[in-house]
Short mmCIF file of C-alpha atoms and ligand atoms in Angstrom, two decimals:
data_model
loop_
_atom_site.label_atom_id
_atom_site.label_comp_id
_atom_site.label_asym_id
_atom_site.label_seq_id
_atom_site.Cartn_x
_atom_site.Cartn_y
_atom_site.Cartn_z
CA MET H 27 63.38 -58.96 -56.49
CA SER H 28 61.58 -61.23 -53.99
CA ASN H 29 61.18 -59.78 -50.68
CA PHE H 30 59.10 -56.46 -51.36
CA PHE H 31 56.77 -55.48 -48.74
CA SER H 32 53.82 -55.42 -51.15
CA PRO H 33 54.33 -58.80 -53.26
CA ILE H 34 52.44 -58.34 -56.83
CA SER H 35 52.53 -59.15 -60.45
CA LYS H 36 52.42 -57.26 -63.18
CA ASP H 37 48.76 -58.31 -63.95
CA SER H 38 47.83 -57.25 -60.35
CA TYR H 39 45.51 -54.52 -60.01
CA ILE H 40 43.16 -52.59 -57.92
CA PHE H 41 39.33 -52.31 -58.54
CA ALA H 42 37.61 -49.46 -56.80
CA LYS H 43 34.27 -47.46 -57.31
CA LYS H 44 32.02 -45.00 -55.49
CA GLY H 45 30.95 -46.16 -52.03
CA ASN H 46 29.87 -44.40 -48.88
CA PRO H 47 31.75 -41.28 -47.71
CA LEU H 48 35.26 -42.15 -45.96
CA PHE H 49 34.71 -42.33 -42.11
CA GLY H 50 37.02 -43.53 -39.22
CA THR H 51 40.52 -43.45 -38.12
CA VAL H 52 43.87 -44.45 -39.91
CA GLN H 53 47.31 -44.45 -38.56
CA ILE H 54 49.84 -42.29 -40.73
CA SER H 55 52.87 -44.18 -41.35
CA GLY H 56 56.69 -43.09 -41.04
CA ALA H 57 58.05 -40.55 -43.75
CA LYS H 58 59.38 -42.05 -46.94
CA ASN H 59 61.30 -39.14 -47.47
CA MET H 60 62.86 -39.21 -44.30
CA VAL H 61 63.57 -42.86 -43.24
CA THR H 62 65.80 -43.55 -46.57
CA LYS H 63 67.91 -40.38 -46.02
CA ILE H 64 68.48 -41.55 -42.29
CA MET H 65 69.61 -44.85 -43.43
CA THR H 66 71.87 -43.80 -45.99
CA ALA H 67 73.26 -41.03 -43.49
CA SER H 68 74.07 -43.81 -41.29
CA LEU H 69 76.51 -45.09 -43.32
CA ILE H 70 78.84 -42.06 -42.89
CA ALA H 71 79.51 -43.58 -39.44
CA THR H 72 81.85 -46.07 -38.91
CA ARG H 73 81.16 -48.02 -36.00
CA GLY H 74 78.17 -48.23 -33.45
CA LYS H 75 74.62 -49.05 -34.33
CA LEU H 76 71.48 -47.05 -35.40
CA ILE H 77 67.74 -47.87 -34.40
CA ILE H 78 65.47 -46.15 -36.68
CA LYS H 79 61.83 -46.10 -35.17
CA ASN H 80 58.41 -45.98 -36.87
CA ILE H 81 59.68 -46.81 -40.10
CA PRO H 82 56.99 -47.04 -43.18
CA LEU H 83 56.61 -50.42 -44.44
CA ILE H 84 56.89 -49.54 -48.17
CA ASP H 85 58.84 -50.70 -51.17
CA GLU H 86 61.23 -47.73 -51.20
CA VAL H 87 62.65 -48.78 -48.12
CA PHE H 88 63.26 -52.34 -49.18
CA ILE H 89 65.01 -51.15 -52.64
CA THR H 90 67.20 -49.28 -50.39
CA LEU H 91 67.74 -52.35 -48.24
CA ASN H 92 68.56 -54.29 -51.28
CA LEU H 93 71.52 -51.69 -52.30
CA PHE H 94 72.65 -52.06 -48.58
CA ASP H 95 72.84 -56.14 -49.19
CA GLN H 96 75.33 -55.15 -51.96
CA LEU H 97 77.57 -52.91 -49.82
CA GLY H 98 77.61 -55.69 -47.10
CA VAL H 99 75.88 -53.49 -44.42
CA LYS H 100 74.27 -55.27 -41.69
CA TYR H 101 70.63 -54.44 -40.67
CA LYS H 102 67.70 -56.08 -38.89
CA ILE H 103 64.16 -55.28 -39.38
CA ASN H 104 61.95 -55.75 -36.23
CA PRO H 105 58.22 -56.42 -35.67
CA ASP H 106 57.56 -53.31 -33.71
CA LYS H 107 58.78 -51.34 -37.27
CA SER H 108 62.26 -50.46 -36.19
CA LEU H 109 65.23 -50.90 -38.23
CA GLU H 110 68.75 -51.26 -37.01
CA ILE H 111 71.54 -50.48 -38.79
CA GLU H 112 75.14 -51.22 -38.19
CA PRO H 113 77.37 -49.62 -40.83
CA GLY H 114 80.76 -50.50 -39.50
CA GLU H 115 81.95 -53.20 -41.99
CA PHE H 116 80.27 -52.41 -44.96
CA ASN H 117 83.14 -53.67 -47.79
CA SER H 118 81.75 -52.96 -51.21
CA SER H 119 82.22 -49.62 -53.14
CA ARG H 120 79.74 -50.68 -56.10
CA VAL H 121 75.87 -51.06 -56.34
CA ARG H 122 73.38 -51.46 -58.86
CA PHE H 123 69.88 -51.52 -59.34
CA ALA H 124 68.43 -54.92 -59.78
CA THR H 125 66.12 -53.91 -62.31
CA GLU H 126 64.71 -50.42 -63.63
CA ASN H 127 61.58 -50.75 -61.77
CA GLU H 128 63.62 -50.78 -58.48
CA SER H 129 65.76 -47.60 -59.22
CA ASN H 130 65.14 -44.78 -56.91
CA ARG H 131 66.92 -41.25 -56.04
CA ILE H 132 68.71 -43.12 -53.08
CA SER H 133 71.70 -44.16 -55.42
CA LEU H 134 73.13 -40.43 -55.39
CA LEU H 135 72.83 -40.30 -51.66
CA LEU H 136 75.17 -43.25 -51.19
CA ILE H 137 78.22 -41.47 -53.15
CA VAL H 138 79.15 -39.74 -49.96
CA PRO H 139 79.20 -42.72 -47.31
CA ILE H 140 81.28 -45.10 -50.17
CA ILE H 141 83.58 -42.79 -51.45
CA SER H 142 84.34 -41.31 -48.39
CA ARG H 143 85.37 -45.03 -47.12
CA PHE H 144 86.84 -46.36 -49.91
CA GLY H 145 88.20 -43.38 -52.24
CA GLU H 146 86.20 -44.37 -55.13
CA ALA H 147 82.51 -45.21 -55.71
CA ILE H 148 80.16 -46.70 -58.74
CA VAL H 149 76.66 -46.08 -58.33
CA PRO H 150 73.72 -46.26 -60.96
CA ARG H 151 72.37 -43.15 -62.32
CA PRO H 152 69.25 -42.39 -60.37
CA GLY H 153 65.74 -43.36 -61.49
CA GLY H 154 62.51 -42.49 -59.52
CA CYS H 155 59.07 -41.05 -60.61
CA LYS H 156 59.21 -39.79 -64.11
CA ILE H 157 57.56 -36.08 -63.43
CA GLY H 158 60.23 -33.93 -65.34
CA LYS H 159 63.88 -34.21 -66.38
CA ARG H 160 65.12 -34.80 -62.90
CA LYS H 161 68.79 -33.68 -64.06
CA ILE H 162 71.60 -34.47 -61.32
CA ASP H 163 73.86 -31.42 -62.48
CA TYR H 164 73.86 -29.77 -58.99
CA HIS H 165 75.04 -33.03 -57.58
CA ILE H 166 77.69 -33.43 -59.99
CA LYS H 167 78.96 -29.84 -59.72
CA GLY H 168 78.50 -29.68 -55.65
CA LEU H 169 80.60 -33.13 -55.40
CA GLU H 170 83.09 -31.69 -57.81
CA ALA H 171 83.47 -28.52 -55.54
CA PHE H 172 84.22 -31.00 -52.63
CA GLY H 173 86.85 -33.00 -54.56
CA VAL H 174 85.23 -35.79 -56.09
CA LYS H 175 86.08 -36.78 -59.63
CA ILE H 176 83.19 -38.10 -61.50
CA MET H 177 83.11 -40.05 -64.72
CA GLU H 178 79.69 -40.03 -66.20
CA LYS H 179 79.42 -43.47 -67.93
CA PRO H 180 76.18 -44.54 -69.52
CA GLY H 181 73.67 -46.02 -66.69
CA PHE H 182 76.23 -45.13 -63.99
CA LEU H 183 78.58 -42.71 -62.16
CA HIS H 184 82.14 -43.74 -61.41
CA MET H 185 83.78 -41.55 -59.04
CA LYS H 186 87.13 -41.19 -57.58
CA LEU H 187 88.74 -39.08 -54.49
CA GLY H 188 91.98 -37.14 -54.98
CA LYS H 189 94.83 -37.38 -52.59
CA LYS H 190 93.32 -34.47 -50.58
CA GLY H 191 90.09 -36.64 -49.73
CA LEU H 192 86.97 -34.89 -49.38
CA ARG H 193 87.54 -31.13 -48.48
CA GLY H 194 85.19 -28.55 -47.08
CA SER H 195 83.35 -26.21 -49.71
CA HIS H 196 81.43 -23.27 -50.06
CA PHE H 197 78.63 -23.90 -52.97
CA ARG H 198 75.55 -22.19 -53.74
CA LEU H 199 72.57 -24.43 -55.10
CA PRO H 200 71.09 -22.92 -58.02
CA PHE H 201 67.65 -23.81 -56.61
CA PRO H 202 66.91 -25.76 -53.07
CA SER H 203 66.96 -29.04 -54.37
CA VAL H 204 65.84 -31.59 -51.48
CA GLY H 205 68.43 -34.27 -52.82
CA ALA H 206 71.17 -32.12 -53.35
CA THR H 207 71.14 -30.28 -50.03
CA GLU H 208 70.99 -33.58 -48.32
CA ASN H 209 73.97 -34.94 -50.45
CA PHE H 210 76.11 -31.94 -49.54
CA ILE H 211 75.09 -31.91 -45.79
CA MET H 212 76.66 -35.43 -45.88
CA ALA H 213 79.76 -34.46 -48.05
CA GLY H 214 80.30 -31.51 -45.28
CA VAL H 215 80.15 -34.06 -42.52
CA CYS H 216 82.81 -36.45 -44.20
CA ALA H 217 84.84 -33.47 -45.40
CA LYS H 218 87.98 -32.05 -43.84
CA GLY H 219 87.28 -28.31 -42.38
CA GLU H 220 84.38 -26.11 -42.87
CA THR H 221 81.30 -26.38 -45.25
CA ILE H 222 79.01 -23.78 -46.32
CA ILE H 223 75.88 -24.43 -48.54
CA ASP H 224 73.73 -21.50 -49.92
CA ASN H 225 70.21 -21.91 -51.03
CA CYS H 226 69.34 -24.77 -49.30
CA ALA H 227 66.21 -26.66 -49.65
CA VAL H 228 64.70 -26.81 -45.79
CA GLU H 229 61.78 -29.34 -45.66
CA PRO H 230 61.14 -31.10 -42.52
CA GLU H 231 62.68 -34.52 -43.58
CA ILE H 232 65.99 -32.49 -44.08
CA ILE H 233 65.68 -30.61 -40.67
CA GLU H 234 65.17 -34.19 -39.17
CA LEU H 235 68.30 -35.00 -40.99
CA ILE H 236 70.22 -32.34 -39.52
CA LYS H 237 68.88 -33.13 -36.05
CA PHE H 238 69.74 -36.53 -36.48
CA LEU H 239 73.51 -35.46 -37.35
CA GLN H 240 73.59 -32.92 -34.75
CA ASN H 241 72.62 -35.63 -32.04
CA ALA H 242 75.34 -37.64 -33.40
CA GLY H 243 77.83 -35.10 -32.46
CA VAL H 244 78.35 -33.11 -35.82
CA GLU H 245 78.50 -29.23 -35.41
CA ILE H 246 75.76 -28.07 -37.71
CA LEU H 247 73.66 -24.96 -38.10
CA ILE H 248 71.27 -23.51 -40.47
CA HIS H 249 71.18 -19.57 -41.14
CA GLY H 250 68.21 -17.83 -41.48
CA ASP H 251 69.02 -17.42 -45.18
CA ARG H 252 68.82 -20.77 -45.99
CA SER H 253 72.73 -21.41 -45.80
CA ILE H 254 73.88 -24.64 -43.55
CA TYR H 255 77.18 -24.64 -42.09
CA ILE H 256 78.88 -28.11 -41.36
CA LYS H 257 82.01 -28.83 -39.38
CA GLY H 258 83.61 -31.93 -40.93
CA THR H 259 84.20 -34.95 -38.44
CA ASN H 260 84.89 -38.30 -38.31
CA ASP H 261 83.43 -39.03 -34.69
CA ILE H 262 79.73 -39.76 -35.70
CA ARG H 263 77.79 -41.44 -32.66
CA LEU H 264 74.70 -43.32 -33.65
CA SER H 265 71.88 -44.11 -31.14
CA GLU H 266 68.14 -43.93 -32.00
CA VAL H 267 65.81 -41.90 -34.33
CA VAL H 268 62.28 -42.08 -34.85
CA VAL H 269 60.55 -41.13 -38.41
CA ILE H 270 58.19 -38.12 -38.49
CA PRO H 271 54.55 -39.06 -39.93
CA ASP H 272 54.54 -38.82 -43.74
CA ARG H 273 53.13 -35.55 -44.81
CA VAL H 274 52.10 -36.40 -48.15
CA GLU H 275 50.30 -39.60 -46.90
CA THR H 276 48.38 -37.38 -44.65
CA ILE H 277 47.09 -34.87 -47.10
CA SER H 278 46.43 -38.09 -49.77
CA PHE H 279 43.93 -39.47 -46.94
CA ALA H 280 42.71 -35.81 -46.07
CA ALA H 281 42.01 -35.34 -49.66
CA ALA H 282 40.35 -38.55 -50.36
CA ALA H 283 38.16 -38.05 -47.14
CA LEU H 284 36.87 -34.64 -48.22
CA SER H 285 36.42 -35.71 -51.82
CA THR H 286 33.52 -38.34 -50.74
CA LYS H 287 32.56 -35.84 -48.06
CA GLY H 288 33.53 -37.79 -45.35
CA ASP H 289 35.09 -37.38 -41.63
CA VAL H 290 38.53 -39.22 -41.06
CA PHE H 291 40.71 -39.05 -38.10
CA LEU H 292 44.59 -39.21 -39.07
CA ARG H 293 46.16 -40.35 -36.17
CA GLY H 294 49.76 -39.19 -35.84
CA ALA H 295 49.33 -36.43 -38.41
CA ARG H 296 51.18 -33.07 -37.43
CA GLN H 297 49.96 -29.54 -37.88
CA ASP H 298 53.27 -28.17 -37.90
CA LEU H 299 54.69 -30.24 -40.68
CA MET H 300 52.07 -29.02 -42.79
CA ILE H 301 50.82 -25.18 -42.00
CA THR H 302 50.47 -23.92 -45.72
CA SER H 303 48.66 -26.97 -47.04
CA LEU H 304 46.20 -26.78 -44.05
CA GLY H 305 45.64 -23.42 -44.90
CA ILE H 306 44.91 -24.06 -48.52
CA LEU H 307 42.22 -26.78 -47.24
CA GLU H 308 40.86 -24.34 -44.78
CA LYS H 309 40.52 -21.55 -47.32
CA MET H 310 38.54 -24.00 -49.48
CA GLY H 311 36.32 -24.64 -46.59
CA ALA H 312 37.46 -27.82 -45.21
CA GLY H 313 36.50 -28.76 -41.67
CA ILE H 314 40.10 -29.42 -39.85
CA GLU H 315 40.54 -30.29 -36.36
CA VAL H 316 43.91 -30.49 -34.73
CA LYS H 317 44.49 -32.46 -31.76
CA GLU H 318 47.45 -33.98 -29.79
CA GLU H 319 47.22 -37.39 -31.28
CA GLY H 320 46.30 -36.46 -34.81
CA ILE H 321 44.17 -34.54 -37.41
CA ARG H 322 40.59 -34.98 -37.99
CA PHE H 323 39.55 -33.66 -41.62
CA PHE H 324 35.72 -33.63 -42.36
CA TYR H 325 33.46 -32.17 -44.85
CA LYS H 326 31.23 -29.34 -43.22
CA GLY H 327 29.71 -28.02 -46.55
CA PRO H 328 30.24 -27.30 -50.07
CA LEU H 329 34.24 -26.60 -50.90
CA LYS H 330 35.45 -23.73 -52.99
CA PRO H 331 37.85 -23.68 -55.71
CA VAL H 332 41.45 -22.56 -55.29
CA SER H 333 44.20 -21.18 -57.54
CA VAL H 334 47.77 -22.52 -55.95
CA ALA H 335 51.42 -22.75 -57.22
CA THR H 336 53.79 -25.50 -55.69
CA ASP H 337 56.87 -24.26 -54.16
CA VAL H 338 59.79 -24.96 -51.92
CA TYR H 339 59.21 -25.55 -48.24
CA PRO H 340 57.33 -24.00 -46.44
CA GLY H 341 55.36 -23.27 -49.70
CA PHE H 342 52.75 -25.73 -50.73
CA PRO H 343 54.61 -29.06 -51.80
CA THR H 344 54.65 -30.52 -55.30
CA ASP H 345 53.85 -33.81 -53.51
CA PHE H 346 50.65 -32.64 -52.65
CA GLN H 347 49.45 -31.03 -55.56
CA GLN H 348 48.19 -34.60 -56.76
CA PRO H 349 45.81 -35.45 -54.24
CA LEU H 350 44.58 -32.00 -54.22
CA GLY H 351 43.84 -32.13 -58.19
CA ILE H 352 41.23 -35.16 -57.36
CA LEU H 353 39.62 -33.22 -54.50
CA LEU H 354 39.33 -30.23 -56.79
CA SER H 355 37.65 -32.26 -59.42
CA GLN H 356 34.72 -32.59 -57.03
CA VAL H 357 34.48 -29.01 -56.24
CA LYS H 358 31.99 -26.69 -58.00
CA GLY H 359 34.06 -23.91 -60.05
CA ARG H 360 37.35 -23.56 -61.69
CA SER H 361 40.70 -24.29 -59.97
CA LEU H 362 44.35 -23.89 -61.08
CA ILE H 363 47.40 -25.60 -60.09
CA HIS H 364 50.88 -24.10 -61.34
CA GLU H 365 53.37 -26.97 -60.85
CA THR H 366 56.65 -24.72 -60.52
CA ILE H 367 58.86 -27.59 -58.98
CA PHE H 368 58.60 -30.36 -61.86
CA GLU H 369 57.91 -29.52 -65.28
CA ASP H 370 55.57 -32.69 -66.03
CA ARG H 371 53.53 -33.70 -63.09
CA PHE H 372 49.98 -34.00 -64.60
CA GLY H 373 50.17 -37.23 -65.86
CA TYR H 374 47.37 -38.27 -63.49
CA LEU H 375 45.13 -35.82 -65.26
CA LYS H 376 45.79 -36.84 -68.36
CA VAL H 377 45.01 -40.48 -67.82
CA LEU H 378 41.75 -39.43 -66.03
CA ASN H 379 40.49 -37.37 -69.25
CA PRO H 380 39.16 -40.31 -71.20
CA LEU H 381 37.24 -41.39 -68.40
CA ILE H 382 35.20 -38.35 -67.47
CA VAL H 383 31.64 -38.94 -68.36
CA SER H 384 30.13 -35.87 -67.14
CA GLY H 385 31.65 -32.50 -66.57
CA LYS H 386 34.74 -30.80 -68.27
CA ARG H 387 37.73 -32.74 -69.03
CA PHE H 388 41.06 -31.29 -67.31
CA VAL H 389 43.10 -28.95 -69.09
CA VAL H 390 46.88 -29.13 -68.98
CA GLY H 391 48.57 -26.12 -70.39
CA LYS H 392 52.38 -25.07 -71.04
CA THR H 393 52.28 -21.48 -69.97
CA CYS H 394 52.39 -19.83 -66.31
CA PRO H 395 49.13 -18.16 -65.07
CA GLN H 396 49.07 -14.71 -66.44
CA GLY H 397 50.98 -12.09 -64.89
CA THR H 398 53.34 -14.98 -63.26
CA ARG H 399 56.56 -16.45 -64.49
CA CYS H 400 57.92 -19.35 -62.90
CA ARG H 401 61.25 -21.44 -63.74
CA PHE H 402 59.46 -22.94 -66.70
CA TRP H 403 58.35 -19.94 -68.27
CA GLY H 404 58.70 -19.67 -71.89
CA LYS H 405 59.91 -23.41 -71.96
CA LYS H 406 56.55 -25.03 -73.18
CA ARG H 407 56.45 -27.51 -70.07
CA PRO H 408 52.89 -28.86 -69.17
CA HIS H 409 52.90 -27.28 -65.61
CA LEU H 410 49.63 -25.31 -65.39
CA SER H 411 46.29 -27.48 -65.01
CA GLU H 412 42.97 -26.03 -64.95
CA ILE H 413 40.30 -28.19 -63.15
CA GLU H 414 36.58 -27.22 -63.18
CA GLY H 415 34.27 -29.13 -61.31
CA PRO H 416 32.30 -31.29 -60.39
CA VAL H 417 33.40 -34.20 -62.81
CA ARG H 418 32.20 -37.57 -62.71
CA PHE H 419 34.57 -40.40 -63.75
CA GLY H 420 33.00 -43.26 -65.21
CA GLU H 421 34.28 -47.23 -66.02
CA GLY H 422 37.70 -48.07 -67.44
CA GLN H 423 41.51 -49.01 -66.56
CA ILE H 424 44.39 -46.92 -66.16
CA TYR H 425 47.99 -47.25 -65.17
CA ILE H 426 49.72 -45.30 -62.57
CA SER H 427 52.47 -43.01 -64.01
CA ASP H 428 54.25 -42.15 -60.82
CA LEU H 429 53.97 -42.57 -56.95
CA ARG H 430 51.88 -39.65 -55.97
CA ALA H 431 49.79 -39.89 -59.07
CA GLY H 432 49.08 -43.65 -57.74
CA PHE H 433 47.26 -42.44 -54.91
CA ALA H 434 45.14 -39.80 -56.45
CA LEU H 435 44.20 -42.28 -59.17
CA LEU H 436 43.00 -44.61 -56.25
CA ASN H 437 41.05 -41.72 -54.90
CA ALA H 438 39.37 -41.09 -58.46
CA ALA H 439 38.66 -44.54 -58.49
CA CYS H 440 36.95 -44.37 -55.48
CA LEU H 441 34.54 -41.72 -56.88
CA SER H 442 33.82 -43.70 -60.06
CA ASP H 443 31.60 -45.93 -61.60
CA GLY H 444 34.21 -48.53 -61.41
CA ILE H 445 38.04 -48.27 -62.61
CA LYS H 446 40.80 -50.94 -62.41
CA ILE H 447 44.49 -49.53 -61.74
CA TYR H 448 47.54 -51.54 -63.04
CA ASN H 449 51.26 -50.64 -62.57
CA LEU H 450 50.95 -50.75 -58.74
CA GLY H 451 54.60 -51.06 -57.97
CA LEU H 452 55.01 -47.45 -57.88
CA LEU H 453 51.85 -46.90 -55.67
CA PHE H 454 53.74 -49.39 -53.14
CA ARG H 455 57.11 -47.83 -53.13
CA GLY H 456 55.44 -45.24 -51.11
CA TYR H 457 52.38 -45.91 -49.54
CA GLU H 458 52.15 -48.64 -46.74
CA ASN H 459 49.00 -50.71 -47.19
CA PRO H 460 46.90 -48.17 -49.17
CA VAL H 461 44.02 -50.45 -50.05
CA GLY H 462 43.79 -51.78 -46.50
CA LYS H 463 43.76 -48.30 -44.75
CA LEU H 464 41.00 -47.09 -47.41
CA LYS H 465 39.08 -50.06 -46.96
CA SER H 466 38.92 -49.88 -43.22
CA LEU H 467 37.69 -46.16 -44.04
CA GLY H 468 34.70 -47.95 -45.90
CA ALA H 469 36.01 -47.48 -49.45
CA ASN H 470 34.73 -49.77 -52.17
CA ILE H 471 38.23 -50.93 -52.98
CA GLU H 472 40.07 -54.29 -53.62
CA LEU H 473 43.43 -55.40 -54.47
CA ILE H 474 43.32 -58.35 -57.08
CA ARG H 475 47.05 -59.82 -56.80
C1 EPZ A 678 62.46 -35.08 -53.61
O1 EPZ A 678 63.10 -35.12 -54.84
C2 EPZ A 678 61.85 -36.12 -53.21
N1 EPZ A 678 62.15 -37.30 -53.35
C3 EPZ A 678 60.11 -35.73 -54.06
O2 EPZ A 678 59.37 -36.75 -53.78
C4 EPZ A 678 59.99 -34.38 -53.79
O3 EPZ A 678 58.90 -34.14 -54.88
C5 EPZ A 678 61.11 -33.33 -54.10
O4 EPZ A 678 62.04 -33.76 -53.39
C6 EPZ A 678 60.71 -31.90 -54.08
O5 EPZ A 678 60.05 -31.75 -52.81
C7 EPZ A 678 62.63 -37.92 -52.16
O6 EPZ A 678 63.12 -37.24 -51.32
C8 EPZ A 678 63.21 -39.29 -52.67
P1 EPZ A 678 64.75 -31.85 -56.08
P2 EPZ A 678 64.54 -34.59 -55.45
O7 EPZ A 678 66.12 -32.36 -56.17
O8 EPZ A 678 65.42 -34.44 -54.52
C9 EPZ A 678 65.65 -29.85 -60.03
C10 EPZ A 678 57.85 -38.20 -53.81
O9 EPZ A 678 56.76 -38.63 -54.48
N2 EPZ A 678 67.05 -30.27 -60.04
O10 EPZ A 678 64.18 -31.05 -54.75
O11 EPZ A 678 64.91 -35.45 -56.58
C11 EPZ A 678 64.77 -30.92 -60.41
O12 EPZ A 678 64.38 -31.33 -61.81
C12 EPZ A 678 59.19 -37.79 -54.41
O13 EPZ A 678 58.03 -38.81 -52.68
C13 EPZ A 678 67.81 -30.03 -61.22
O14 EPZ A 678 67.72 -29.26 -61.91
O15 EPZ A 678 63.89 -33.28 -55.97
C14 EPZ A 678 63.60 -30.12 -60.08
O16 EPZ A 678 62.88 -29.44 -61.07
C15 EPZ A 678 59.03 -37.43 -56.10
N3 EPZ A 678 69.21 -30.68 -60.91
C16 EPZ A 678 64.04 -29.29 -58.77
O17 EPZ A 678 65.27 -29.07 -58.75
C17 EPZ A 678 69.57 -31.35 -59.95
O18 EPZ A 678 70.85 -31.61 -59.81
C18 EPZ A 678 63.77 -29.93 -57.27
O19 EPZ A 678 64.04 -31.23 -57.30
C19 EPZ A 678 68.90 -31.78 -58.97
C20 EPZ A 678 67.42 -30.98 -58.86
#
């Protein structure tokens, strides 16, 4: 794979050490978890052209475009960060990931566009960050309810449609899964008749997918009880869509700035996408100023420890707990993070423990906090962390274990005596130019290719 946005080798690393407080302005890029979903959803249209504006220049987009190449989808990236897709004539029902490093969750979302066109699809099992088991049982059961016959093979899924094609379904998700909600929304659009999906996820990126489909002529509505109604249609009218700012990038830079006692303006950041998270930072005593063009985050005095539990939207997002974890490591007192979405997402704390030269090591426990029971209760999963700050990170080298851990480790390195970070592919998959942006805020950081 040659044309990644961020060409690096396996020996490339980032070196960072403590410097001045982060200060200045950065532009927040388009949301990773929206752009790839709109890209795949566009493939259910059989004619027309879609223009996606404000795409983030991240490798996840390129990995998805590689899958498009295999399908024969026509597309063009413009210098103004827009992506034009012409889904009309794609001609293959089979895709594979070039290497394991290039695998992602998007293969699951290609099933419906491919199978509704060819009656058959062969896609690789999804990859993505190793932050828990990441089962696909909801996807399998739900697609079967729409009439898809699925043969699970080692490494891939082979699917066929029966004579009746995709048919509308009434399906209840056992848990509000983001990916499964998106998959079934697309299946509902391509199916004959009506579909109701109960217990859906309603993350902002899913709402954007729904808005996109509604604007394309689909009859779709969300009820207050998290159920979504869709009337199947094959009349999809593509036009233009603008990617919303990445809320995880926003919180990552906010946490990094606050951890250095800095003051940054994140241009493009949107309050309405992150009410709960802003509330948590406010509770900790962070300075937050919401403006029309973005949000300013600034240190205005000692921060307080917190206890948070991650939850489905509009709760505190699992993708935010890693940036928050590093910030809490600089706050005096004991904080708790209870991870209730993914059962193994504290790898970043474990890799940092050996580098702590003063203060307490992070503790990752397998129980729920006293008096609470989440989905992982009694299952002995490492899903509760105790962070007692402040800690100081010394010198050393570490390997990134997953995407969001990647930025959290960069943040930790920017507070350290000097840390080298390897395995950068995971970081560049989801963050656009993270080193350049941190550098522009005054961080002591270098990418060594
Ligand atoms: C999406 O992953 C995001 N990825 C993740 O962001 C995000 O952390 C996650 O949603 C939760 O918000 C993308 O959008 C590409 P889920 P997804 O299905 O859809 C269980 C990032 O860093 N589950 O909502 O894969 C699952 O194991 C990434 O940007 C099943 O058991 O997550 C988990 O415990 C990381 N069976 C829970 O549901 C299934 O069939 C939520 O997962 C599906 C899910």
